[in-house]
mmCIF file of C-alpha atoms in Angstrom:
data_model
loop_
_atom_site.group_PDB
_atom_site.id
_atom_site.type_symbol
_atom_site.label_atom_id
_atom_site.label_comp_id
_atom_site.label_asym_id
_atom_site.label_seq_id
_atom_site.Cartn_x
_atom_site.Cartn_y
_atom_site.Cartn_z
ATOM 1 C CA UNK A 27 10.069 -7.429 25.061
ATOM 2 C CA UNK A 28 8.451 -5.715 27.823
ATOM 3 C CA UNK A 29 10.237 -3.107 28.490
ATOM 4 C CA UNK A 30 10.670 -2.133 25.047
ATOM 5 C CA UNK A 31 7.198 -2.019 24.510
ATOM 6 C CA UNK A 32 6.390 0.046 27.630
ATOM 7 C CA UNK A 33 9.164 2.669 26.378
ATOM 8 C CA UNK A 34 7.417 2.729 23.022
ATOM 9 C CA UNK A 35 3.828 3.262 24.237
ATOM 10 C CA UNK A 36 5.219 6.077 26.250
ATOM 11 C CA UNK A 37 8.030 7.739 23.881
ATOM 12 C CA UNK A 38 5.921 7.260 20.147
ATOM 13 C CA UNK A 39 3.501 9.089 19.424
ATOM 14 C CA UNK A 40 3.283 7.452 16.679
ATOM 15 C CA UNK A 41 2.196 4.848 17.841
ATOM 16 C CA UNK A 42 -0.028 4.963 20.586
ATOM 17 C CA UNK A 43 0.099 3.450 24.309
ATOM 18 C CA UNK A 44 -1.707 1.486 26.753
ATOM 19 C CA UNK A 45 -4.072 3.312 28.938
ATOM 20 C CA UNK A 46 -5.444 2.805 32.703
ATOM 21 C CA UNK A 47 -8.677 0.753 30.459
ATOM 22 C CA UNK A 48 -8.814 -2.746 30.730
ATOM 23 C CA UNK A 49 -6.473 -4.397 27.122
ATOM 24 C CA UNK A 50 -8.983 -4.806 24.719
ATOM 25 C CA UNK A 51 -9.418 -8.459 23.325
ATOM 26 C CA UNK A 52 -8.771 -6.929 19.635
ATOM 27 C CA UNK A 53 -10.585 -7.338 16.088
ATOM 28 C CA UNK A 54 -10.407 -10.083 14.271
ATOM 29 C CA UNK A 55 -8.999 -7.969 11.244
ATOM 30 C CA UNK A 56 -7.648 -4.508 10.824
ATOM 31 C CA UNK A 57 -6.544 -3.045 7.677
ATOM 32 C CA UNK A 58 -3.296 -0.689 7.588
ATOM 33 C CA UNK A 59 -2.889 0.657 4.344
ATOM 34 C CA UNK A 60 -2.299 3.526 1.939
ATOM 35 C CA UNK A 61 -4.874 4.321 -1.509
ATOM 36 C CA UNK A 62 -3.980 0.137 -2.691
ATOM 37 C CA UNK A 63 -5.972 -0.898 0.310
ATOM 38 C CA UNK A 64 -8.069 1.800 0.645
ATOM 39 C CA UNK A 65 -8.921 2.464 -3.001
ATOM 40 C CA UNK A 66 -11.592 5.419 -2.623
ATOM 41 C CA UNK A 67 -10.472 9.295 -2.812
ATOM 42 C CA UNK A 68 -12.457 11.757 -2.265
ATOM 43 C CA UNK A 69 -11.961 13.748 -5.792
ATOM 44 C CA UNK A 70 -14.304 16.603 -5.230
ATOM 45 C CA UNK A 71 -12.349 18.125 -1.796
ATOM 46 C CA UNK A 72 -9.602 16.036 -1.605
ATOM 47 C CA UNK A 73 -10.390 15.548 2.118
ATOM 48 C CA UNK A 74 -9.675 12.821 3.601
ATOM 49 C CA UNK A 75 -9.745 11.534 7.122
ATOM 50 C CA UNK A 76 -9.583 8.204 6.389
ATOM 51 C CA UNK A 77 -12.656 6.604 6.404
ATOM 52 C CA UNK A 78 -13.208 6.192 2.723
ATOM 53 C CA UNK A 79 -13.317 2.984 1.099
ATOM 54 C CA UNK A 80 -14.234 1.713 -2.267
ATOM 55 C CA UNK A 81 -16.456 -0.654 -2.090
ATOM 56 C CA UNK A 82 -15.373 -3.206 -4.272
ATOM 57 C CA UNK A 83 -11.685 -2.612 -2.283
ATOM 58 C CA UNK A 84 -9.750 -5.451 -1.276
ATOM 59 C CA UNK A 85 -10.094 -5.196 2.591
ATOM 60 C CA UNK A 86 -13.940 -4.291 2.382
ATOM 61 C CA UNK A 87 -13.660 -7.467 -0.110
ATOM 62 C CA UNK A 88 -12.134 -9.828 2.439
ATOM 63 C CA UNK A 89 -14.150 -8.680 5.679
ATOM 64 C CA UNK A 90 -16.928 -10.343 3.762
ATOM 65 C CA UNK A 91 -15.686 -12.950 2.906
ATOM 66 C CA UNK A 92 -14.449 -13.242 6.724
ATOM 67 C CA UNK A 93 -17.819 -12.453 7.825
ATOM 68 C CA UNK A 94 -16.632 -9.575 9.826
ATOM 69 C CA UNK A 95 -17.927 -6.645 7.567
ATOM 70 C CA UNK A 96 -20.093 -4.101 9.247
ATOM 71 C CA UNK A 97 -19.157 -5.325 12.447
ATOM 72 C CA UNK A 98 -17.258 -4.134 15.042
ATOM 73 C CA UNK A 99 -14.746 -6.823 15.141
ATOM 74 C CA UNK A 100 -12.755 -5.613 11.745
ATOM 75 C CA UNK A 101 -10.828 -2.028 12.005
ATOM 76 C CA UNK A 102 -9.605 -0.375 8.835
ATOM 77 C CA UNK A 103 -8.068 2.909 8.566
ATOM 78 C CA UNK A 104 -5.882 2.999 5.549
ATOM 79 C CA UNK A 105 -5.570 5.630 3.972
ATOM 80 C CA UNK A 106 -4.760 7.067 0.453
ATOM 81 C CA UNK A 107 -1.064 8.730 0.453
ATOM 82 C CA UNK A 108 -0.503 6.481 3.382
ATOM 83 C CA UNK A 109 3.398 6.598 4.125
ATOM 84 C CA UNK A 110 5.756 4.590 6.757
ATOM 85 C CA UNK A 111 7.129 7.270 7.963
ATOM 86 C CA UNK A 112 7.327 10.306 5.158
ATOM 87 C CA UNK A 113 4.075 12.167 5.433
ATOM 88 C CA UNK A 114 2.586 14.298 4.717
ATOM 89 C CA UNK A 115 -0.730 12.462 5.344
ATOM 90 C CA UNK A 116 -0.783 9.228 7.613
ATOM 91 C CA UNK A 117 1.237 7.099 8.833
ATOM 92 C CA UNK A 118 1.904 3.727 9.698
ATOM 93 C CA UNK A 119 2.284 4.999 12.854
ATOM 94 C CA UNK A 120 -0.941 7.189 13.140
ATOM 95 C CA UNK A 121 -2.697 4.021 11.794
ATOM 96 C CA UNK A 122 -1.916 1.846 14.189
ATOM 97 C CA UNK A 123 -2.705 4.316 17.037
ATOM 98 C CA UNK A 124 -6.139 4.717 15.211
ATOM 99 C CA UNK A 125 -6.914 1.069 15.631
ATOM 100 C CA UNK A 126 -5.432 0.877 18.739
ATOM 101 C CA UNK A 127 -7.623 3.534 20.323
ATOM 102 C CA UNK A 128 -9.934 1.446 18.044
ATOM 103 C CA UNK A 129 -9.444 -1.361 20.586
ATOM 104 C CA UNK A 130 -7.886 -3.194 17.543
ATOM 105 C CA UNK A 131 -5.479 -4.977 18.528
ATOM 106 C CA UNK A 132 -5.952 -8.518 21.644
ATOM 107 C CA UNK A 133 -5.411 -11.737 21.868
ATOM 108 C CA UNK A 134 -8.343 -12.127 19.259
ATOM 109 C CA UNK A 135 -7.279 -10.387 16.865
ATOM 110 C CA UNK A 136 -6.404 -13.200 13.462
ATOM 111 C CA UNK A 137 -5.156 -10.769 10.773
ATOM 112 C CA UNK A 138 -3.340 -7.834 11.043
ATOM 113 C CA UNK A 139 -2.289 -6.351 7.261
ATOM 114 C CA UNK A 140 0.090 -3.526 6.330
ATOM 115 C CA UNK A 141 -0.134 -1.742 2.533
ATOM 116 C CA UNK A 142 3.408 0.562 2.758
ATOM 117 C CA UNK A 143 6.420 1.536 0.945
ATOM 118 C CA UNK A 144 5.539 2.714 -2.209
ATOM 119 C CA UNK A 145 4.747 6.602 -0.754
ATOM 120 C CA UNK A 146 8.036 6.833 0.705
ATOM 121 C CA UNK A 147 10.797 8.937 0.400
ATOM 122 C CA UNK A 148 13.782 6.827 -0.154
ATOM 123 C CA UNK A 149 17.871 8.252 -0.076
ATOM 124 C CA UNK A 150 18.199 11.555 -1.303
ATOM 125 C CA UNK A 151 15.634 12.795 -2.902
ATOM 126 C CA UNK A 152 12.883 14.636 -1.434
ATOM 127 C CA UNK A 153 10.502 13.379 -3.760
ATOM 128 C CA UNK A 154 7.812 10.440 -3.772
ATOM 129 C CA UNK A 155 5.880 8.326 -6.481
ATOM 130 C CA UNK A 156 3.175 11.101 -6.419
ATOM 131 C CA UNK A 157 4.813 13.867 -6.807
ATOM 132 C CA UNK A 158 7.759 12.548 -9.110
ATOM 133 C CA UNK A 159 4.337 11.977 -11.328
ATOM 134 C CA UNK A 160 4.536 15.466 -13.961
ATOM 135 C CA UNK A 161 7.702 16.020 -14.058
ATOM 136 C CA UNK A 162 8.638 12.021 -14.965
ATOM 137 C CA UNK A 163 6.182 10.109 -15.433
ATOM 138 C CA UNK A 164 3.873 12.319 -17.622
ATOM 139 C CA UNK A 165 6.729 13.349 -19.273
ATOM 140 C CA UNK A 166 7.463 13.144 -22.918
ATOM 141 C CA UNK A 167 9.711 15.085 -23.670
ATOM 142 C CA UNK A 168 12.392 14.518 -21.104
ATOM 143 C CA UNK A 169 11.181 10.923 -19.828
ATOM 144 C CA UNK A 170 11.685 8.991 -16.916
ATOM 145 C CA UNK A 171 14.422 7.295 -17.824
ATOM 146 C CA UNK A 172 17.674 6.715 -14.392
ATOM 147 C CA UNK A 173 19.083 10.025 -14.570
ATOM 148 C CA UNK A 174 15.965 11.618 -13.767
ATOM 149 C CA UNK A 175 16.854 10.745 -10.036
ATOM 150 C CA UNK A 176 20.075 13.159 -10.529
ATOM 151 C CA UNK A 177 17.896 15.781 -12.283
ATOM 152 C CA UNK A 178 15.297 15.610 -9.261
ATOM 153 C CA UNK A 179 12.244 14.678 -10.892
ATOM 154 C CA UNK A 180 12.077 11.274 -9.754
ATOM 155 C CA UNK A 181 12.222 9.973 -6.311
ATOM 156 C CA UNK A 182 15.642 7.970 -5.436
ATOM 157 C CA UNK A 183 15.168 4.607 -6.329
ATOM 158 C CA UNK A 184 19.321 4.255 -5.100
ATOM 159 C CA UNK A 185 17.655 4.617 -1.438
ATOM 160 C CA UNK A 186 15.009 1.755 -1.371
ATOM 161 C CA UNK A 187 16.496 -1.295 0.466
ATOM 162 C CA UNK A 188 14.474 -4.342 2.490
ATOM 163 C CA UNK A 189 16.778 -3.136 5.512
ATOM 164 C CA UNK A 190 15.862 0.162 5.320
ATOM 165 C CA UNK A 191 12.346 -0.399 4.978
ATOM 166 C CA UNK A 192 12.105 -3.157 8.350
ATOM 167 C CA UNK A 193 13.656 -0.500 10.620
ATOM 168 C CA UNK A 194 11.025 2.265 9.563
ATOM 169 C CA UNK A 195 8.407 -0.325 10.310
ATOM 170 C CA UNK A 196 9.998 -1.543 12.874
ATOM 171 C CA UNK A 197 8.313 0.611 15.991
ATOM 172 C CA UNK A 198 5.089 -0.343 14.857
ATOM 173 C CA UNK A 199 5.481 -4.150 14.104
ATOM 174 C CA UNK A 200 6.729 -4.752 17.588
ATOM 175 C CA UNK A 201 4.066 -3.080 19.140
ATOM 176 C CA UNK A 202 1.114 -4.681 17.299
ATOM 177 C CA UNK A 203 3.552 -8.227 18.030
ATOM 178 C CA UNK A 204 3.258 -7.774 21.726
ATOM 179 C CA UNK A 205 -0.521 -6.474 22.175
ATOM 180 C CA UNK A 206 -1.949 -9.308 19.357
ATOM 181 C CA UNK A 207 0.578 -11.446 19.497
ATOM 182 C CA UNK A 208 -1.767 -14.480 18.168
ATOM 183 C CA UNK A 209 -2.051 -12.228 15.065
ATOM 184 C CA UNK A 210 -1.104 -13.467 11.182
ATOM 185 C CA UNK A 211 0.856 -10.067 10.284
ATOM 186 C CA UNK A 212 1.135 -9.449 7.367
ATOM 187 C CA UNK A 213 2.776 -7.163 4.775
ATOM 188 C CA UNK A 214 0.996 -7.183 1.714
ATOM 189 C CA UNK A 215 3.016 -6.352 -1.651
ATOM 190 C CA UNK A 216 1.236 -4.173 -4.687
ATOM 191 C CA UNK A 217 -0.688 -5.612 -7.254
ATOM 192 C CA UNK A 218 1.775 -5.732 -10.928
ATOM 193 C CA UNK A 219 1.746 -2.247 -12.484
ATOM 194 C CA UNK A 220 4.435 -2.686 -14.955
ATOM 195 C CA UNK A 221 6.430 -5.953 -16.325
ATOM 196 C CA UNK A 222 9.448 -5.857 -13.659
ATOM 197 C CA UNK A 223 12.336 -5.186 -16.084
ATOM 198 C CA UNK A 224 10.813 -3.620 -19.088
ATOM 199 C CA UNK A 225 10.901 0.477 -19.740
ATOM 200 C CA UNK A 226 7.479 1.056 -21.308
ATOM 201 C CA UNK A 227 4.827 2.381 -18.789
ATOM 202 C CA UNK A 228 1.080 2.847 -20.429
ATOM 203 C CA UNK A 229 -2.349 4.206 -19.199
ATOM 204 C CA UNK A 230 -5.079 4.050 -20.642
ATOM 205 C CA UNK A 231 -7.529 6.533 -21.324
ATOM 206 C CA UNK A 232 -11.234 5.520 -21.932
ATOM 207 C CA UNK A 233 -10.176 2.225 -23.039
ATOM 208 C CA UNK A 234 -9.313 3.726 -26.390
ATOM 209 C CA UNK A 235 -6.234 5.719 -26.065
ATOM 210 C CA UNK A 236 -3.166 4.590 -24.489
ATOM 211 C CA UNK A 237 -0.389 7.343 -23.175
ATOM 212 C CA UNK A 238 2.756 5.483 -23.429
ATOM 213 C CA UNK A 239 5.757 6.879 -22.620
ATOM 214 C CA UNK A 240 8.845 4.510 -23.692
ATOM 215 C CA UNK A 241 11.200 5.836 -20.917
ATOM 216 C CA UNK A 242 9.813 4.770 -17.658
ATOM 217 C CA UNK A 243 12.502 2.943 -16.691
ATOM 218 C CA UNK A 244 13.159 4.852 -13.311
ATOM 219 C CA UNK A 245 9.540 4.491 -12.770
ATOM 220 C CA UNK A 246 9.964 0.432 -13.565
ATOM 221 C CA UNK A 247 13.281 -0.027 -11.484
ATOM 222 C CA UNK A 248 10.798 1.522 -8.106
ATOM 223 C CA UNK A 249 8.942 -0.206 -8.149
ATOM 224 C CA UNK A 250 10.990 -3.333 -8.650
ATOM 225 C CA UNK A 251 12.444 -2.339 -6.268
ATOM 226 C CA UNK A 252 9.862 -1.375 -3.583
ATOM 227 C CA UNK A 253 9.418 -5.582 -4.378
ATOM 228 C CA UNK A 254 12.147 -6.740 -3.271
ATOM 229 C CA UNK A 255 12.426 -4.697 -0.072
ATOM 230 C CA UNK A 256 9.308 -5.318 0.475
ATOM 231 C CA UNK A 257 10.181 -9.388 1.058
ATOM 232 C CA UNK A 258 13.325 -8.698 2.758
ATOM 233 C CA UNK A 259 11.251 -6.161 5.332
ATOM 234 C CA UNK A 260 8.677 -8.670 6.305
ATOM 235 C CA UNK A 261 11.963 -11.385 6.506
ATOM 236 C CA UNK A 262 13.540 -9.331 8.789
ATOM 237 C CA UNK A 263 11.137 -8.314 11.078
ATOM 238 C CA UNK A 264 9.561 -11.614 10.896
ATOM 239 C CA UNK A 265 6.651 -11.608 9.414
ATOM 240 C CA UNK A 266 5.330 -12.951 6.375
ATOM 241 C CA UNK A 267 4.717 -11.137 2.839
ATOM 242 C CA UNK A 268 2.170 -11.828 0.863
ATOM 243 C CA UNK A 269 2.616 -11.975 -3.441
ATOM 244 C CA UNK A 270 0.903 -9.761 -4.618
ATOM 245 C CA UNK A 271 2.910 -9.145 -7.777
ATOM 246 C CA UNK A 272 3.633 -11.962 -8.715
ATOM 247 C CA UNK A 273 -0.850 -12.922 -8.380
ATOM 248 C CA UNK A 274 -1.305 -10.459 -10.880
ATOM 249 C CA UNK A 275 1.268 -10.564 -13.045
ATOM 250 C CA UNK A 276 0.795 -10.430 -17.343
ATOM 251 C CA UNK A 277 -2.545 -7.815 -15.556
ATOM 252 C CA UNK A 278 -0.584 -4.830 -15.430
ATOM 253 C CA UNK A 279 -1.626 -0.738 -17.578
ATOM 254 C CA UNK A 280 0.762 -1.910 -20.193
ATOM 255 C CA UNK A 281 -1.611 -6.042 -20.784
ATOM 256 C CA UNK A 282 -4.717 -6.170 -23.098
ATOM 257 C CA UNK A 283 -6.172 -7.649 -19.708
ATOM 258 C CA UNK A 284 -5.813 -4.628 -17.102
ATOM 259 C CA UNK A 285 -6.512 -5.125 -13.099
ATOM 260 C CA UNK A 286 -4.841 -1.644 -12.882
ATOM 261 C CA UNK A 287 -7.946 1.437 -13.377
ATOM 262 C CA UNK A 288 -6.074 3.239 -16.312
ATOM 263 C CA UNK A 289 -8.285 6.925 -17.033
ATOM 264 C CA UNK A 290 -12.093 6.785 -17.706
ATOM 265 C CA UNK A 291 -11.323 3.164 -18.591
ATOM 266 C CA UNK A 292 -14.450 1.003 -19.146
ATOM 267 C CA UNK A 293 -12.401 -1.777 -18.979
ATOM 268 C CA UNK A 294 -12.044 -1.660 -15.388
ATOM 269 C CA UNK A 295 -14.250 0.850 -14.001
ATOM 270 C CA UNK A 296 -15.340 4.880 -15.476
ATOM 271 C CA UNK A 297 -14.177 5.973 -11.690
ATOM 272 C CA UNK A 298 -11.131 3.781 -10.544
ATOM 273 C CA UNK A 299 -8.506 5.845 -9.126
ATOM 274 C CA UNK A 300 -5.780 5.707 -11.863
ATOM 275 C CA UNK A 301 -2.845 3.241 -11.675
ATOM 276 C CA UNK A 302 -4.886 1.576 -8.579
ATOM 277 C CA UNK A 303 -6.823 -2.074 -8.777
ATOM 278 C CA UNK A 304 -10.172 -2.925 -10.203
ATOM 279 C CA UNK A 305 -12.427 -4.535 -8.717
ATOM 280 C CA UNK A 306 -11.390 -7.450 -10.791
ATOM 281 C CA UNK A 307 -8.047 -6.716 -9.350
ATOM 282 C CA UNK A 308 -9.005 -6.694 -5.617
ATOM 283 C CA UNK A 309 -11.314 -9.628 -5.854
ATOM 284 C CA UNK A 310 -8.203 -11.444 -6.681
ATOM 285 C CA UNK A 311 -6.423 -10.729 -4.975
ATOM 286 C CA UNK A 312 -9.031 -10.568 -1.396
ATOM 287 C CA UNK A 313 -10.004 -14.107 -2.988
ATOM 288 C CA UNK A 314 -5.889 -14.899 -2.402
ATOM 289 C CA UNK A 315 -5.226 -13.454 1.221
ATOM 290 C CA UNK A 316 -9.062 -15.031 2.276
ATOM 291 C CA UNK A 317 -7.850 -18.459 1.027
ATOM 292 C CA UNK A 318 -4.456 -18.019 2.802
ATOM 293 C CA UNK A 319 -4.912 -15.930 5.978
ATOM 294 C CA UNK A 320 -8.974 -15.795 6.560
ATOM 295 C CA UNK A 321 -9.783 -19.461 7.542
#
């Protein structure tokens, strides 16, 4: 194990390594993730240096419950657009490197959360989910059925697997395990956006006008496979999986009581990021993570 970590520290710029300084004690809470963790975006410039975090984002609420919010005992470089390793935004490795430079990993580190996978490229496709929104998700004329993958309009969900996800995450997880040996490392799943196995995808506009694409099977299948891959990857990596989807079941975007934001929807949050957790949705997740891991 020691030789492996030394090699990783020396060769992987993605997960920066040990230096000559004394080893840090570590921070109690470390949050690595994408926009489902950060839940904030600079709407005016689109610039993101991974310093923006929504005031009700679940890691922010979790930090408050743990009593470390606003202190030097938390590191949160979670970032919108982040992926495991696909880019072009921040990657898991780059976030881990930033946290490492902040002294995040050490014997006193209590909890490390990871929330990744939705923004990555899979299989034969060079598309990620974000790039698939206009040509597939919002395309009422052609729909977003299974054939959209072969047409290049939807990311290739056929390439999603737990084994591949674990492989792509393994260097970072190995590093964190070594330098934060007492931490619980938790792969946090995504909230239920659409009912598993369904074909309809929805988005509320202003809380009044619903956008409904009845031919959205490819999107739902992608999210179903990401959820399954996260479960399998966590087991293969020897870390915990937190089942956010089960916790938020029945409160997806097509439900009467969504826990995710539409567009300017007063039911969830006028200024909330579309497709992302509402304040209520984040509160449910924060409380559940705290109950299981934060005490």
